Amino acid sequence: MTWSTNNAAVATVDASGNVKAVKAGNATITATAKGNPNIKKSITVTVTKIVPTDLKLSKSTLNITKNQTFKVSATITPANAADKTVQWKSSNTKVATVDTKGNIKGVANGKATITATAKDNSKVSKTVAVTVSAKTVKVNKTSLSISEGKSETLKATVSPSDSTDKTVSWKSSNTKVAKVDSKGKVTGVKKGTATITASVKGAKEVKVKVTITAPVAAKSIKVNKTAATLDKGKTLTLSATVSPSNTTNKTVKWKTSNDKVAKVDSKGKVTALGAGTAKITASTTNGKNATATITVPYVKSLSAGTWKAGKDLPAGRYKITTNSGSGNLFIGMGTDRFINEILSSEQDDFGVIAVTTDIKNGDSIEIAGLNNVQFKQVSNVKSNTLHAGYWTVGKDINPGKYKITTPSGSGNLIIYRGSSLLVNEILSNKSDDYSVTSVTTTLKTGDRINISSLNKVVFTKK
């Protein structure tokens, strides 16, 4: 089978019978049998004209100056439209003109509408709203007051928005008082006044009066914490407040007195490094200081066995815990600080999860059934809630009259005043024949409290 066309200018056909439209008109496509030219069939193909259906412009509004030319591009769809010619027209040639290529020129201040129409389809058109106006520059402030060493950025707006040469140039009348950079950033140099000028090609320059005031010095600085206890490896971020609030330079520098105990970064973040005490100092640029004392407690772990304070563990006040299992803890046998507890990692009916006591040089420490017991040095902190261990009125709790209770379990509560026994009770959260549910007594400075087998004892002021 062979294929042929009688008008290739209108339509072509390939060896497979694929017909391609070239331009509007009529053509006859004929199929002929090979070997017998008398066997053939023909079909008439009519190619219709493709006209524009839509028109898009690169701008719908345009703001330009007199004598400025701006090209607006037009796109006809579909892309295979036979004639993509666009015709342009201005509604007011005294304000703005337009050429055949969409170049719009401002003639005089005012408004005009530019219409773009598809030549091959007058129903397809779009408009551009054109405003012609004089070029102006506006600055966001007419005056400015800043301190020596401080900066503030002025912002300039150039109109009309589509105008050319919109670069703003900045200049100071007195760079010894105030300087300005290419982006309008004004920096106070010394006390006085200066004029900052913003200028744009083709527009009237704008002036801003700048007053530079003397700097306000810091009078004091305060850190949000005066003291804190931080375990090794833990962090704490301190903050500093400089007064007065209008201080010109509020820069704060941080430093540590002992970088083996704690370090501090430029933002006040403290990291505990080793046991001991460090003073973290916050300083202003004019030498005002404030400090926070950071204590990193000494911590040591002991395993099952017999140990001696002063040799295996430094003397001190310790909070003692375990992280796994339960077992026996004996400390200071034969002393008035004897500890005999079942120490457990979890709260249960048989042991306590923490013991706090003073350990002195020579005290014996015996651990049984436990692989890891942590001894953490602590200071006396007054509280109305105590647990197993030894406590001193005036150091660990304020003197006064108290009702003493426990929310769970039962254990011994012993209170000495000098060598006299003040309280000796089995304290329990449940009433029975062997214990009491509360004790009311008056505590005086120096009284010693011994709590055993109890995780929590509450002292309620009467």
PDB file of N, CA and C in Angstrom, residues 339-343 347-355 386-389 406 408-413 426-428 450-457:
ATOM      1  N   ILE A 339      24.162   3.184 111.615  1.00  0.00           N
ATOM      2  CA  ILE A 339      23.166   2.923 110.576  1.00  0.00           C
ATOM      3  C   ILE A 339      23.049   1.415 110.394  1.00  0.00           C
ATOM      4  N   ASN A 340      21.812   0.929 110.442  1.00  0.00           N
ATOM      5  CA  ASN A 340      21.541  -0.490 110.201  1.00  0.00           C
ATOM      6  C   ASN A 340      20.272  -0.550 109.369  1.00  0.00           C
ATOM      7  N   GLU A 341      20.447  -0.597 108.042  1.00  0.00           N
ATOM      8  CA  GLU A 341      19.303  -0.516 107.141  1.00  0.00           C
ATOM      9  C   GLU A 341      19.379  -1.574 106.044  1.00  0.00           C
ATOM     10  N   ILE A 342      18.210  -1.931 105.553  1.00  0.00           N
ATOM     11  CA  ILE A 342      18.124  -2.672 104.295  1.00  0.00           C
ATOM     12  C   ILE A 342      17.963  -1.607 103.211  1.00  0.00           C
ATOM     13  N   LEU A 343      18.961  -1.492 102.333  1.00  0.00           N
ATOM     14  CA  LEU A 343      18.959  -0.469 101.276  1.00  0.00           C
ATOM     15  C   LEU A 343      18.461  -1.102  99.987  1.00  0.00           C
ATOM     16  N   GLN A 347      11.208   1.256  96.069  1.00  0.00           N
ATOM     17  CA  GLN A 347      10.458   1.390  97.313  1.00  0.00           C
ATOM     18  C   GLN A 347       9.628   0.135  97.542  1.00  0.00           C
ATOM     19  N   ASP A 348       9.855  -0.514  98.682  1.00  0.00           N
ATOM     20  CA  ASP A 348       9.089  -1.715  99.032  1.00  0.00           C
ATOM     21  C   ASP A 348       8.822  -1.720 100.536  1.00  0.00           C
ATOM     22  N   ASP A 349       8.308  -2.832 101.047  1.00  0.00           N
ATOM     23  CA  ASP A 349       7.941  -2.896 102.469  1.00  0.00           C
ATOM     24  C   ASP A 349       9.105  -3.327 103.352  1.00  0.00           C
ATOM     25  N   PHE A 350      10.276  -3.592 102.728  1.00  0.00           N
ATOM     26  CA  PHE A 350      11.366  -4.176 103.505  1.00  0.00           C
ATOM     27  C   PHE A 350      12.578  -3.257 103.651  1.00  0.00           C
ATOM     28  N   GLY A 351      12.746  -2.317 102.746  1.00  0.00           N
ATOM     29  CA  GLY A 351      13.939  -1.491 102.800  1.00  0.00           C
ATOM     30  C   GLY A 351      13.655  -0.032 102.516  1.00  0.00           C
ATOM     31  N   VAL A 352      14.717   0.760 102.578  1.00  0.00           N
ATOM     32  CA  VAL A 352      14.608   2.188 102.263  1.00  0.00           C
ATOM     33  C   VAL A 352      15.407   2.470 100.999  1.00  0.00           C
ATOM     34  N   ILE A 353      15.026   3.524 100.277  1.00  0.00           N
ATOM     35  CA  ILE A 353      15.707   3.848  99.013  1.00  0.00           C
ATOM     36  C   ILE A 353      16.824   4.861  99.202  1.00  0.00           C
ATOM     37  N   ALA A 354      16.911   5.471 100.398  1.00  0.00           N
ATOM     38  CA  ALA A 354      17.974   6.443 100.654  1.00  0.00           C
ATOM     39  C   ALA A 354      18.235   6.553 102.150  1.00  0.00           C
ATOM     40  N   VAL A 355      19.514   6.781 102.467  1.00  0.00           N
ATOM     41  CA  VAL A 355      19.929   7.038 103.847  1.00  0.00           C
ATOM     42  C   VAL A 355      20.837   8.261 103.826  1.00  0.00           C
ATOM     43  N   LEU A 386      11.773  14.403 105.819  1.00  0.00           N
ATOM     44  CA  LEU A 386      13.040  13.705 106.023  1.00  0.00           C
ATOM     45  C   LEU A 386      12.868  12.213 105.743  1.00  0.00           C
ATOM     46  N   HIS A 387      13.992  11.511 105.592  1.00  0.00           N
ATOM     47  CA  HIS A 387      13.944  10.063 105.375  1.00  0.00           C
ATOM     48  C   HIS A 387      14.948   9.388 106.306  1.00  0.00           C
ATOM     49  N   ALA A 388      15.201   8.109 106.107  1.00  0.00           N
ATOM     50  CA  ALA A 388      16.093   7.342 106.974  1.00  0.00           C
ATOM     51  C   ALA A 388      17.456   8.016 107.104  1.00  0.00           C
ATOM     52  N   GLY A 389      17.977   8.091 108.350  1.00  0.00           N
ATOM     53  CA  GLY A 389      19.277   8.696 108.574  1.00  0.00           C
ATOM     54  C   GLY A 389      19.291   9.532 109.837  1.00  0.00           C
ATOM     55  N   THR A 406       4.055   9.575 108.964  1.00  0.00           N
ATOM     56  CA  THR A 406       4.641   8.953 107.764  1.00  0.00           C
ATOM     57  C   THR A 406       3.509   8.504 106.854  1.00  0.00           C
ATOM     58  N   SER A 408       3.685   6.084 104.606  1.00  0.00           N
ATOM     59  CA  SER A 408       3.724   4.658 104.269  1.00  0.00           C
ATOM     60  C   SER A 408       4.731   3.928 105.142  1.00  0.00           C
ATOM     61  N   GLY A 409       4.450   2.648 105.394  1.00  0.00           N
ATOM     62  CA  GLY A 409       5.371   1.801 106.139  1.00  0.00           C
ATOM     63  C   GLY A 409       5.414   2.109 107.616  1.00  0.00           C
ATOM     64  N   SER A 410       6.400   1.497 108.279  1.00  0.00           N
ATOM     65  CA  SER A 410       6.619   1.751 109.695  1.00  0.00           C
ATOM     66  C   SER A 410       8.097   1.647 109.999  1.00  0.00           C
ATOM     67  N   GLY A 411       8.530   2.378 111.025  1.00  0.00           N
ATOM     68  CA  GLY A 411       9.936   2.377 111.387  1.00  0.00           C
ATOM     69  C   GLY A 411      10.155   3.162 112.662  1.00  0.00           C
ATOM     70  N   ASN A 412      11.415   3.285 113.020  1.00  0.00           N
ATOM     71  CA  ASN A 412      11.742   3.930 114.293  1.00  0.00           C
ATOM     72  C   ASN A 412      11.951   5.425 114.139  1.00  0.00           C
ATOM     73  N   LEU A 413      11.431   6.165 115.108  1.00  0.00           N
ATOM     74  CA  LEU A 413      11.657   7.601 115.215  1.00  0.00           C
ATOM     75  C   LEU A 413      12.238   7.866 116.600  1.00  0.00           C
ATOM     76  N   ILE A 426       7.826   3.702 117.495  1.00  0.00           N
ATOM     77  CA  ILE A 426       7.671   3.044 116.192  1.00  0.00           C
ATOM     78  C   ILE A 426       6.562   3.814 115.486  1.00  0.00           C
ATOM     79  N   LEU A 427       6.912   4.487 114.406  1.00  0.00           N
ATOM     80  CA  LEU A 427       5.963   5.340 113.678  1.00  0.00           C
ATOM     81  C   LEU A 427       5.444   4.581 112.469  1.00  0.00           C
ATOM     82  N   SER A 428       4.126   4.594 112.275  1.00  0.00           N
ATOM     83  CA  SER A 428       3.509   3.840 111.178  1.00  0.00           C
ATOM     84  C   SER A 428       2.389   4.656 110.547  1.00  0.00           C
ATOM     85  N   ASN A 450      16.857  10.621 114.669  1.00  0.00           N
ATOM     86  CA  ASN A 450      17.267   9.383 114.004  1.00  0.00           C
ATOM     87  C   ASN A 450      16.022   8.700 113.455  1.00  0.00           C
ATOM     88  N   ILE A 451      16.011   8.505 112.136  1.00  0.00           N
ATOM     89  CA  ILE A 451      14.894   7.825 111.466  1.00  0.00           C
ATOM     90  C   ILE A 451      15.448   6.544 110.850  1.00  0.00           C
ATOM     91  N   SER A 452      14.761   5.418 111.057  1.00  0.00           N
ATOM     92  CA  SER A 452      15.193   4.174 110.426  1.00  0.00           C
ATOM     93  C   SER A 452      13.993   3.448 109.838  1.00  0.00           C
ATOM     94  N   SER A 453      14.250   2.760 108.731  1.00  0.00           N
ATOM     95  CA  SER A 453      13.250   1.926 108.024  1.00  0.00           C
ATOM     96  C   SER A 453      12.091   2.725 107.433  1.00  0.00           C
ATOM     97  N   LEU A 454      12.257   4.033 107.280  1.00  0.00           N
ATOM     98  CA  LEU A 454      11.186   4.855 106.713  1.00  0.00           C
ATOM     99  C   LEU A 454      11.728   5.693 105.550  1.00  0.00           C
ATOM    100  N   ASN A 455      10.964   5.715 104.452  1.00  0.00           N
ATOM    101  CA  ASN A 455      11.359   6.487 103.268  1.00  0.00           C
ATOM    102  C   ASN A 455      10.924   7.940 103.341  1.00  0.00           C
ATOM    103  N   LYS A 456       9.884   8.198 104.146  1.00  0.00           N
ATOM    104  CA  LYS A 456       9.381   9.566 104.201  1.00  0.00           C
ATOM    105  C   LYS A 456       8.723   9.818 105.549  1.00  0.00           C
ATOM    106  N   VAL A 457       9.235  10.863 106.220  1.00  0.00           N
ATOM    107  CA  VAL A 457       8.623  11.294 107.481  1.00  0.00           C
ATOM    108  C   VAL A 457       8.307  12.779 107.332  1.00  0.00           C
TER     109      VAL A 457
END
